[in-house]
């Protein structure tokens, strides 16, 4: 299978709920990949062959034929990774899916992060393509650049190292900016690393403020009482 | 045998009285051959005993059946009886059995249909729920957060309904395997992540790596979820910790979930595992069906684990699960 532009993958979404399909598509495209939503559920195989995607997201309950059927059909022509997405969470459903040739299974309701992580793990596994995805991920906001993997924050010429928690915190703040990142949002992200409480959050906010001050952005992180924190750097210019 | 004797006691007395009456009539009439009279008496008794013997032989099964408690409905259908009375009873019982069976099957079918409907309905409700969750995951404003909090509640409610419905078919739906306790607990905590954070309650997991327990992971995750749900609900807003710890006692693994919330009033404690029992806290905290702990207990028993609950009002609650 050929890839288009570097790190552009095609993901085929076979989901009969149009809203879920569109929301998934929007989220996948936010990460720079292409998503194709299928509307003709009696011609899934043709659509598959037409688009030759890198990954297929497949619902079990579909009009006319079910997801297992299409999974078997696709398996006869391709080894493309197939991830089932279904509200059925019984052991038998998952076993059936895997036995019909699926590579993974996600149950509804799901978090975007999990869908994205599973898509990317399949991409890595099948296309072995660390290189394209290995282009270092960065988060940018008003001249401020965060390197989450290196755990470094750059602003103009200066840069400061961050701890793991500070990195997660900074990433959330930057993604939300200029909106407020709520206490809940930040804690939710931090909990993927460790279960921290409000005190630890305050301590880390203080530390991030210190790091920002080192970059000459002393006032950039505001506390919004009762809501959370807002990162506001647009007003400032990097000092050379 | 006892029933047979009791049943025939009046007949025995009646026969004896009759024989003696006949003898008395002859005696007072001037008949004075005691030996012949005695012989006639014994002959009469002998014929009577013969009758009883025959009767007992043909009805033994019948009497045995009447005096034995019915262990199962299937006993109603009996092999063919020779005598008319037992045969009539058999027919009657069999007829009754058939009718009950029909009725039962009718209700079973209805119940099955209802369960199928419930299952499908719950699964269908998950799609709109997914859509709402996906939308709220994108937007960061306060109202979205509030909506996602409510969707969380809906999802937990649906899960509870789904597991309660599955309880009846538990035997087909579980498989015991080795499961990593720490991982199991972490997964359960993550599922309740948002509820924890919004309630200002914080989990503290004190479990060593590598403790494995024999259990069904799916049901155990559900049990942990229910217990965490309670722990958070009854200590919401306190900023306190919910501690989940594991220890060894002899060769059993003990898992403890301790909250520092409102605790359970002493008079409610003996009844917390009863279905639909909500107690004083249920009245205070509204969102309580009284089913959570009941289902937990049912599942724990089926999984061959044990569960204990200690609580003091104002100090919190401790739930202990012992993996045998």
Coordinates of C-alpha atoms in Angstrom, one line a residue:
Chain A
X1 CA 0.0 0.0 0.0
X2 CA 1.3 3.4 -0.9
X3 CA 1.2 6.4 1.4
X4 CA 0.4 9.8 0.1
X5 CA 2.2 12.7 1.8
X6 CA 4.6 11.8 4.6
X7 CA 2.8 10.6 7.8
X8 CA -0.6 10.8 6.1
X9 CA -2.7 7.7 6.7
X10 CA -6.1 6.8 5.3
X11 CA -8.6 5.6 7.9
X12 CA -11.8 4.1 6.7
X13 CA -14.8 4.5 9.1
X14 CA -17.6 2.0 8.8
X15 CA -20.1 3.2 11.4
X16 CA -23.8 3.6 10.8
X17 CA -24.4 6.3 13.3
X18 CA -23.5 9.4 11.2
X19 CA -22.7 11.6 14.2
X20 CA -20.2 9.2 15.7
X21 CA -18.7 8.7 12.2
X22 CA -18.3 12.4 11.7
X23 CA -16.9 13.1 15.1
X24 CA -14.4 10.4 14.7
X25 CA -13.5 11.7 11.2
X26 CA -13.0 15.3 12.6
X27 CA -10.8 14.0 15.4
X28 CA -8.7 11.8 13.2
X29 CA -8.1 14.7 10.7
X30 CA -7.1 16.9 13.6
X31 CA -4.1 14.7 13.9
X32 CA -3.2 15.0 10.3
X33 CA -4.5 11.8 8.9
X34 CA -7.3 11.3 6.4
X35 CA -10.6 9.7 7.3
X36 CA -13.2 8.4 5.0
X37 CA -16.7 7.8 6.2
X38 CA -18.7 5.1 4.4
X39 CA -22.4 5.7 3.7
X40 CA -23.3 2.7 1.6
X41 CA -23.3 -0.2 4.0
X42 CA -24.2 -2.8 1.4
X43 CA -21.0 -2.1 -0.5
X44 CA -18.4 -1.9 2.2
X45 CA -15.9 -4.2 0.4
X46 CA -16.1 -2.1 -2.9
X47 CA -15.5 1.0 -0.9
X48 CA -12.6 -0.6 0.9
X49 CA -11.0 -1.6 -2.4
X50 CA -11.7 1.9 -3.9
X51 CA -10.0 3.7 -1.0
X52 CA -7.4 1.1 0.1
X53 CA -7.1 2.6 3.6
X54 CA -4.4 1.8 6.1
X55 CA -6.8 1.1 9.0
X56 CA -10.5 0.2 9.1
X57 CA -12.7 1.2 12.0
X58 CA -15.6 -1.2 11.9
X59 CA -18.9 -1.2 13.8
X60 CA -20.6 -4.6 14.5
X61 CA -24.2 -3.6 14.2
X62 CA -24.7 -2.4 10.6
X63 CA -27.6 -2.4 8.3
X64 CA -27.8 -5.4 5.8
X65 CA -24.7 -7.3 6.8
X66 CA -23.0 -7.1 10.2
X67 CA -19.4 -6.1 10.9
X68 CA -18.2 -9.7 11.3
X69 CA -19.3 -10.4 7.7
X70 CA -17.5 -7.4 6.3
X71 CA -14.4 -8.2 8.3
X72 CA -14.3 -11.7 6.7
X73 CA -14.8 -10.1 3.3
X74 CA -12.0 -7.6 3.7
X75 CA -9.8 -10.4 5.1
X76 CA -10.1 -12.3 1.8
X77 CA -8.5 -9.4 -0.1
X78 CA -6.3 -7.6 2.5
X79 CA -4.4 -7.9 5.7
X80 CA -5.1 -4.2 6.5
X81 CA -5.6 -3.7 10.3
X82 CA -9.3 -3.7 11.4
X83 CA -10.4 -2.3 14.7
X84 CA -13.9 -3.0 15.8
X85 CA -15.9 -0.3 17.6
X86 CA -19.0 -1.5 19.2
X87 CA -21.4 -1.1 22.2
X88 CA -21.3 -4.8 22.7
X89 CA -18.9 -5.5 25.5
X90 CA -19.5 -9.2 26.1
X91 CA -16.5 -11.6 26.0
X92 CA -18.1 -13.5 23.2
X93 CA -18.4 -10.4 21.0
X94 CA -14.8 -9.7 21.3
X95 CA -13.8 -13.3 20.7
X96 CA -16.1 -13.4 17.6
X97 CA -14.5 -10.2 16.3
X98 CA -11.0 -11.5 16.7
X99 CA -11.9 -14.8 15.2
X100 CA -13.4 -13.1 12.2
X101 CA -10.0 -11.5 11.6
X102 CA -10.1 -8.2 13.6
X103 CA -6.9 -6.8 15.2
X104 CA -8.4 -4.9 18.1
X105 CA -11.7 -4.0 19.8
X106 CA -12.9 -0.8 21.3
X107 CA -16.2 -0.6 23.3
X108 CA -18.6 2.3 23.2
X109 CA -18.6 4.8 24.8
X110 CA -14.9 5.5 24.3
X111 CA -12.3 8.2 24.7
X112 CA -10.8 9.7 21.7
X113 CA -7.4 9.1 23.2
X114 CA -8.0 5.4 23.2
X115 CA -9.2 5.3 19.6
X116 CA -6.2 7.3 18.5
X117 CA -3.7 5.3 20.5
X118 CA -5.1 2.0 19.1
X119 CA -5.1 3.3 15.5
X120 CA -1.5 4.5 15.9
X121 CA -0.4 1.2 17.5
X122 CA -1.9 -0.7 14.6
X123 CA -0.2 1.6 12.1
X124 CA 3.2 1.2 13.8
X125 CA 2.8 -2.6 14.1
X126 CA 1.7 -3.1 10.5
X127 CA 3.6 -0.5 8.5
X128 CA 6.5 -0.5 10.9
X129 CA 6.8 3.1 10.2
X130 CA 8.4 4.8 13.1
X131 CA 10.2 7.2 10.9
X132 CA 7.3 9.1 9.6
X133 CA 5.6 9.4 12.9
X134 CA 8.9 9.9 14.7
X135 CA 9.0 13.4 13.6
X136 CA 9.0 14.9 17.0
X137 CA 5.6 16.0 18.2
X138 CA 5.3 19.7 19.2
X139 CA 2.7 21.9 20.6
X140 CA 2.8 25.5 19.7
X141 CA 1.0 28.5 21.1
X142 CA 1.9 32.1 20.5
X143 CA 5.6 31.5 20.0
X144 CA 5.8 29.1 22.8
X145 CA 6.9 25.6 21.7
X146 CA 6.5 22.5 23.8
X147 CA 8.4 19.3 23.0
X148 CA 6.4 16.7 25.0
X149 CA 8.8 13.8 24.3
X150 CA 11.9 15.8 25.2
X151 CA 10.0 17.5 28.0
X152 CA 11.3 20.9 27.1
X153 CA 9.7 24.3 26.7
X154 CA 11.1 26.8 24.2
X155 CA 10.3 30.5 23.8
X156 CA 12.4 32.5 21.3
X157 CA 16.0 31.7 22.1
X158 CA 15.5 30.4 25.6
X159 CA 14.4 27.0 26.7
X160 CA 13.7 25.3 30.0
X161 CA 13.5 21.6 31.0
X162 CA 10.2 20.4 32.5
X163 CA 9.2 17.5 34.7
X164 CA 6.7 14.9 33.4
X165 CA 3.8 16.5 35.3
X166 CA 4.8 20.0 34.2
X167 CA 4.9 18.8 30.6
X168 CA 1.4 17.3 30.8
X169 CA 0.2 20.4 32.6
X170 CA 1.8 22.7 30.0
X171 CA 0.4 20.7 27.1
X172 CA -3.2 20.9 28.4
X173 CA -2.8 24.6 29.1
X174 CA -1.4 25.3 25.6
X175 CA -4.1 23.2 23.9
X176 CA -6.9 25.1 25.7
X177 CA -5.3 28.5 25.3
X178 CA -6.6 31.2 25.1
X179 CA -9.6 29.4 26.7
X180 CA -9.6 28.4 30.4
X181 CA -8.3 24.9 31.2
X182 CA -10.5 23.8 34.0
X183 CA -9.2 22.1 37.1
X184 CA -11.0 18.9 36.0
X185 CA -9.5 18.8 32.6
X186 CA -6.0 19.3 33.9
X187 CA -6.4 16.7 36.6
X188 CA -7.9 14.2 34.2
X189 CA -4.8 14.5 32.0
X190 CA -2.4 14.3 34.9
X191 CA -4.1 11.2 36.2
X192 CA -2.9 9.2 33.2
X193 CA 0.5 9.5 34.9
X194 CA -0.4 9.4 38.6
X195 CA -3.4 10.1 40.9
X196 CA -2.6 13.6 42.1
X197 CA -4.8 15.8 44.3
X198 CA -5.5 19.5 44.3
X199 CA -2.5 20.4 46.4
X200 CA -0.1 18.6 43.9
X201 CA -1.8 20.5 41.1
X202 CA -1.2 23.9 42.9
X203 CA 2.4 23.0 43.5
X204 CA 2.8 22.1 39.8
X205 CA 1.1 25.3 38.7
X206 CA 3.5 27.3 40.8
X207 CA 6.4 25.4 39.3
X208 CA 5.2 26.0 35.7
X209 CA 4.8 29.7 36.6
X210 CA 8.4 29.7 37.6
X211 CA 9.5 28.0 34.4
X212 CA 7.4 30.5 32.4
X213 CA 9.1 33.3 34.3
X214 CA 12.5 31.9 33.4
X215 CA 11.4 32.3 29.8
X216 CA 10.3 35.9 30.4
X217 CA 6.6 35.1 30.6
X218 CA 6.0 35.8 34.2
X219 CA 2.4 36.8 34.0
X220 CA 1.3 34.5 31.2
X221 CA -0.5 31.9 33.5
X222 CA -3.6 33.4 35.1
X223 CA -5.7 31.8 37.8
X224 CA -9.4 32.1 36.9
X225 CA -11.2 31.8 40.2
X226 CA -13.6 28.9 40.5
X227 CA -12.8 27.8 37.0
X228 CA -9.2 26.9 36.4
X229 CA -6.2 28.4 34.7
X230 CA -5.7 30.3 31.5
X231 CA -2.5 30.6 29.5
X232 CA -2.3 33.9 27.7
X233 CA 0.9 34.6 25.8
X234 CA -0.4 36.3 22.6
X235 CA 0.1 39.8 24.0
X236 CA 3.8 39.2 24.5
X237 CA 6.7 39.0 22.0
X238 CA 9.6 36.7 22.5
X239 CA 12.5 38.7 23.9
X240 CA 15.7 38.2 22.0
Chain B
X1 CA -46.6 -47.8 56.2
X2 CA -47.5 -45.4 58.9
X3 CA -49.9 -43.6 56.7
X4 CA -51.4 -46.9 55.6
X5 CA -52.0 -48.0 59.2
X6 CA -53.5 -44.7 60.1
X7 CA -55.7 -44.7 57.1
X8 CA -57.0 -48.3 57.9
X9 CA -57.2 -48.0 61.7
X10 CA -61.0 -47.1 61.6
X11 CA -61.6 -50.1 59.3
X12 CA -59.7 -52.4 61.6
X13 CA -61.7 -51.2 64.6
X14 CA -64.9 -51.5 62.6
X15 CA -64.1 -55.0 61.5
X16 CA -63.2 -56.1 65.1
X17 CA -66.4 -54.6 66.5
X18 CA -68.4 -56.3 63.8
X19 CA -66.9 -59.7 64.5
X20 CA -67.3 -59.3 68.2
X21 CA -70.9 -58.2 67.8
X22 CA -71.7 -61.2 65.7
X23 CA -70.1 -63.5 68.3
X24 CA -72.0 -61.7 71.1
X25 CA -75.4 -62.2 69.4
X26 CA -74.7 -66.0 69.1
X27 CA -73.4 -66.1 72.7
X28 CA -76.4 -64.6 74.2
X29 CA -78.7 -66.8 72.1
X30 CA -77.3 -69.8 74.0
X31 CA -74.5 -70.9 71.7
X32 CA -71.7 -72.3 73.9
X33 CA -68.9 -73.7 71.8
X34 CA -66.1 -71.2 72.7
X35 CA -63.5 -73.0 70.5
X36 CA -65.6 -72.9 67.4
X37 CA -66.5 -69.2 68.2
X38 CA -62.8 -68.4 68.6
X39 CA -62.0 -70.3 65.4
X40 CA -64.6 -68.2 63.5
X41 CA -63.2 -65.0 65.0
X42 CA -59.7 -65.9 63.9
X43 CA -60.9 -66.9 60.5
X44 CA -62.6 -63.6 60.2
X45 CA -59.4 -61.8 61.3
X46 CA -57.3 -63.9 59.0
X47 CA -59.4 -63.0 55.9
X48 CA -59.3 -59.3 57.0
X49 CA -55.5 -59.5 57.4
X50 CA -55.3 -61.0 53.9
X51 CA -57.3 -58.1 52.5
X52 CA -55.1 -55.6 54.3
X53 CA -52.0 -57.4 53.0
X54 CA -53.2 -57.3 49.4
X55 CA -54.3 -53.7 49.7
X56 CA -50.9 -52.8 51.1
X57 CA -49.1 -54.6 48.3
X58 CA -51.0 -52.9 45.6
X59 CA -50.9 -49.4 47.2
X60 CA -47.5 -49.4 48.7
X61 CA -46.1 -46.9 46.1
X62 CA -49.1 -44.7 46.5
X63 CA -48.8 -44.4 50.3
X64 CA -45.1 -43.9 50.1
X65 CA -45.6 -41.2 47.6
X66 CA -48.2 -39.4 49.8
X67 CA -46.0 -39.4 52.8
X68 CA -42.8 -38.3 51.1
X69 CA -42.2 -34.5 50.7
X70 CA -42.0 -33.4 47.0
X71 CA -38.4 -32.6 46.2
X72 CA -38.9 -31.5 42.6
X73 CA -41.8 -30.8 40.3
X74 CA -40.7 -33.6 37.9
X75 CA -41.8 -36.1 40.5
X76 CA -45.3 -35.3 39.7
X77 CA -45.1 -37.5 36.7
X78 CA -45.1 -41.1 37.9
X79 CA -44.9 -44.5 36.3
X80 CA -48.2 -46.4 35.7
X81 CA -50.1 -47.5 38.8
X82 CA -52.2 -50.7 38.8
X83 CA -54.9 -49.8 41.3
X84 CA -57.6 -47.2 40.4
X85 CA -56.9 -44.7 43.2
X86 CA -53.2 -44.3 42.7
X87 CA -53.8 -44.2 38.9
X88 CA -56.3 -41.4 39.4
X89 CA -53.9 -39.5 41.6
X90 CA -51.2 -39.9 39.0
X91 CA -53.4 -38.6 36.3
X92 CA -54.4 -35.6 38.3
X93 CA -50.8 -34.8 39.3
X94 CA -49.6 -35.2 35.8
X95 CA -52.3 -33.0 34.5
X96 CA -51.5 -30.4 37.0
X97 CA -47.8 -30.6 36.3
X98 CA -48.4 -30.1 32.6
X99 CA -50.5 -27.1 33.2
X100 CA -48.0 -25.5 35.5
X101 CA -45.3 -26.3 33.1
X102 CA -47.2 -24.5 30.3
X103 CA -47.7 -21.5 32.5
X104 CA -44.1 -21.5 33.6
X105 CA -42.9 -21.7 30.0
X106 CA -45.1 -18.9 29.0
X107 CA -43.7 -16.7 31.7
X108 CA -40.1 -17.8 31.0
X109 CA -40.6 -16.8 27.4
X110 CA -42.0 -13.5 28.4
X111 CA -39.1 -12.9 30.8
X112 CA -36.6 -13.9 28.1
X113 CA -38.2 -11.5 25.7
X114 CA -38.0 -8.8 28.2
X115 CA -34.4 -9.5 29.0
X116 CA -33.5 -9.5 25.3
X117 CA -35.3 -6.2 25.0
X118 CA -33.5 -4.8 28.0
X119 CA -30.1 -5.9 26.7
X120 CA -30.7 -4.4 23.3
X121 CA -32.1 -1.3 24.7
X122 CA -29.1 -0.7 27.0
X123 CA -26.8 -1.2 24.1
X124 CA -28.8 1.1 21.9
X125 CA -28.6 3.8 24.5
X126 CA -24.9 3.6 24.4
X127 CA -24.7 5.1 20.9
X128 CA -26.3 8.5 21.8
X129 CA -24.3 8.4 24.9
X130 CA -21.1 8.0 22.9
X131 CA -22.1 10.9 20.7
X132 CA -22.7 13.2 23.6
X133 CA -19.4 12.1 25.2
X134 CA -17.5 12.7 22.0
X135 CA -18.9 16.2 21.7
X136 CA -18.2 17.0 25.3
X137 CA -14.6 15.7 25.0
X138 CA -13.9 18.3 22.4
X139 CA -15.3 21.4 23.9
X140 CA -13.7 22.8 27.1
X141 CA -16.2 25.2 28.5
X142 CA -17.9 24.7 31.8
X143 CA -21.3 23.6 30.5
X144 CA -19.6 20.8 28.5
X145 CA -17.9 19.6 31.7
X146 CA -21.2 19.6 33.4
X147 CA -22.9 17.6 30.6
X148 CA -20.1 15.1 30.6
X149 CA -20.6 14.7 34.3
X150 CA -24.2 13.8 33.7
X151 CA -23.3 11.5 30.8
X152 CA -21.0 9.7 33.2
X153 CA -23.9 9.2 35.6
X154 CA -26.0 7.8 32.7
X155 CA -23.2 5.5 31.7
X156 CA -22.8 4.2 35.2
X157 CA -26.5 3.7 35.5
X158 CA -26.7 1.8 32.2
X159 CA -23.7 -0.4 33.2
X160 CA -25.4 -1.2 36.5
X161 CA -28.6 -2.2 34.7
X162 CA -26.7 -4.3 32.2
X163 CA -24.8 -6.2 34.9
X164 CA -28.0 -6.6 37.0
X165 CA -29.7 -8.1 33.9
X166 CA -26.7 -10.4 33.4
X167 CA -26.8 -11.7 36.9
X168 CA -29.4 -14.3 36.0
X169 CA -27.3 -15.8 33.3
X170 CA -24.1 -15.4 35.4
X171 CA -23.1 -19.1 34.9
X172 CA -22.8 -18.6 31.2
X173 CA -21.0 -15.3 31.5
X174 CA -18.0 -15.7 33.6
X175 CA -14.6 -17.4 33.5
X176 CA -12.2 -17.5 36.4
X177 CA -8.6 -16.7 35.5
X178 CA -5.5 -15.2 37.1
X179 CA -5.8 -11.4 37.1
X180 CA -3.3 -8.8 38.2
X181 CA -4.8 -7.1 41.1
X182 CA -3.0 -3.8 40.8
X183 CA -3.9 -3.5 37.1
X184 CA -7.5 -4.4 37.9
X185 CA -7.8 -1.7 40.5
X186 CA -6.1 0.9 38.3
X187 CA -8.5 0.2 35.5
X188 CA -11.5 0.6 37.8
X189 CA -10.1 3.8 39.3
X190 CA -9.5 5.2 35.8
X191 CA -13.1 4.4 34.8
X192 CA -14.2 6.6 37.7
X193 CA -11.5 9.2 37.1
X194 CA -13.9 12.1 36.3
X195 CA -16.2 11.2 39.2
X196 CA -13.3 11.3 41.6
X197 CA -12.0 14.6 40.3
X198 CA -15.3 16.3 40.2
X199 CA -16.1 15.1 43.7
X200 CA -12.7 16.3 45.1
X201 CA -11.9 12.8 46.3
X202 CA -8.6 11.2 45.5
X203 CA -7.7 7.6 45.1
X204 CA -4.6 6.1 46.8
X205 CA -3.6 2.7 45.5
X206 CA -1.4 0.8 47.8
X207 CA -0.9 -2.5 46.1
X208 CA 2.4 -4.2 45.4
X209 CA 3.2 -5.1 41.9
X210 CA 2.6 -8.7 40.9
X211 CA -0.2 -9.8 43.2
X212 CA -2.5 -12.0 41.2
X213 CA -5.9 -13.3 42.2
X214 CA -8.1 -15.9 40.7
X215 CA -11.3 -14.2 39.6
X216 CA -13.3 -13.0 36.7
X217 CA -11.8 -9.8 35.6
X218 CA -14.9 -8.3 34.0
X219 CA -17.1 -8.9 37.0
X220 CA -14.4 -7.9 39.4
X221 CA -14.0 -4.6 37.6
X222 CA -17.7 -4.1 37.9
X223 CA -17.6 -4.9 41.7
X224 CA -14.7 -2.5 42.2
X225 CA -16.6 0.1 40.2
X226 CA -19.6 -0.2 42.4
X227 CA -17.5 0.0 45.6
X228 CA -15.6 3.0 44.3
X229 CA -18.8 4.6 43.3
X230 CA -20.1 4.3 46.8
X231 CA -16.8 5.5 48.3
X232 CA -16.8 8.6 46.2
X233 CA -20.5 9.3 46.6
X234 CA -20.4 9.2 50.3
X235 CA -17.2 11.3 50.7
X236 CA -17.8 13.8 47.8
X237 CA -16.5 17.3 48.4
X238 CA -14.4 16.3 51.4
X239 CA -11.0 16.4 49.6
X240 CA -10.2 13.2 51.4
X241 CA -8.6 10.0 50.1
X242 CA -10.1 6.7 49.1
X243 CA -7.5 4.1 49.9
X244 CA -7.4 0.9 48.1
X245 CA -4.9 -1.5 49.6
X246 CA -4.0 -5.2 49.4
X247 CA -2.5 -7.5 52.0
X248 CA -2.0 -11.2 52.6
X249 CA -3.7 -13.1 55.4
X250 CA -2.5 -16.7 55.5
X251 CA -2.7 -17.6 51.9
X252 CA -5.6 -15.3 51.0
X253 CA -5.3 -11.9 49.3
X254 CA -7.3 -9.3 51.1
X255 CA -8.4 -6.1 49.2
X256 CA -9.5 -3.2 51.2
X257 CA -11.4 -0.1 50.0
X258 CA -11.5 2.6 52.6
X259 CA -13.2 5.9 52.4
X260 CA -13.3 8.7 54.9
X261 CA -16.9 9.8 54.1
X262 CA -20.1 10.0 56.1
X263 CA -20.2 6.3 57.0
X264 CA -23.3 4.1 57.5
X265 CA -25.5 4.4 60.6
X266 CA -25.2 1.4 62.9
X267 CA -28.9 0.4 62.5
X268 CA -28.5 0.2 58.7
X269 CA -25.3 -1.9 58.7
X270 CA -26.9 -5.4 58.9
X271 CA -29.1 -4.7 55.9
X272 CA -26.7 -3.0 53.4
X273 CA -26.5 -6.1 51.2
X274 CA -30.3 -6.4 50.8
X275 CA -31.9 -5.6 47.5
X276 CA -33.5 -2.2 47.3
X277 CA -32.4 -1.3 50.8
X278 CA -31.1 2.3 50.8
X279 CA -31.1 3.3 54.4
X280 CA -30.6 6.7 55.8
X281 CA -27.8 7.6 53.4
X282 CA -29.9 6.6 50.5
X283 CA -32.5 9.1 51.6
X284 CA -29.9 11.8 52.1
X285 CA -27.9 11.2 48.9
X286 CA -30.8 10.5 46.5
X287 CA -28.9 8.8 43.8
X288 CA -29.2 5.4 45.3
X289 CA -31.1 2.4 44.0
X290 CA -30.2 0.0 46.8
X291 CA -29.0 -2.4 44.2
X292 CA -25.3 -1.8 44.1
X293 CA -24.2 -3.6 47.1
X294 CA -26.8 -6.3 46.6
X295 CA -25.4 -7.2 43.2
X296 CA -21.9 -6.9 44.5
X297 CA -22.7 -9.5 47.2
X298 CA -24.4 -11.8 44.8
X299 CA -21.4 -11.7 42.4
X300 CA -18.9 -12.1 45.2
X301 CA -20.7 -15.2 46.4
X302 CA -20.8 -16.7 42.9
X303 CA -17.1 -16.0 42.4
X304 CA -16.4 -17.7 45.7
X305 CA -14.9 -14.6 47.3
X306 CA -16.0 -13.1 50.6
X307 CA -17.0 -9.6 51.4
X308 CA -17.2 -7.7 54.8
X309 CA -18.2 -4.2 55.5
X310 CA -17.3 -2.1 58.5
X311 CA -18.5 1.4 59.0
X312 CA -18.7 4.1 61.6
X313 CA -20.9 7.2 61.2
X314 CA -18.8 10.2 60.4
X315 CA -15.6 8.2 60.0
X316 CA -16.1 6.3 56.8
X317 CA -16.6 2.9 55.5
X318 CA -14.2 0.0 54.9
X319 CA -15.0 -2.8 52.5
X320 CA -12.9 -5.9 52.6
X321 CA -12.8 -8.5 49.8
X322 CA -11.2 -11.8 50.5
X323 CA -10.0 -13.8 47.5
X324 CA -10.1 -17.4 48.5

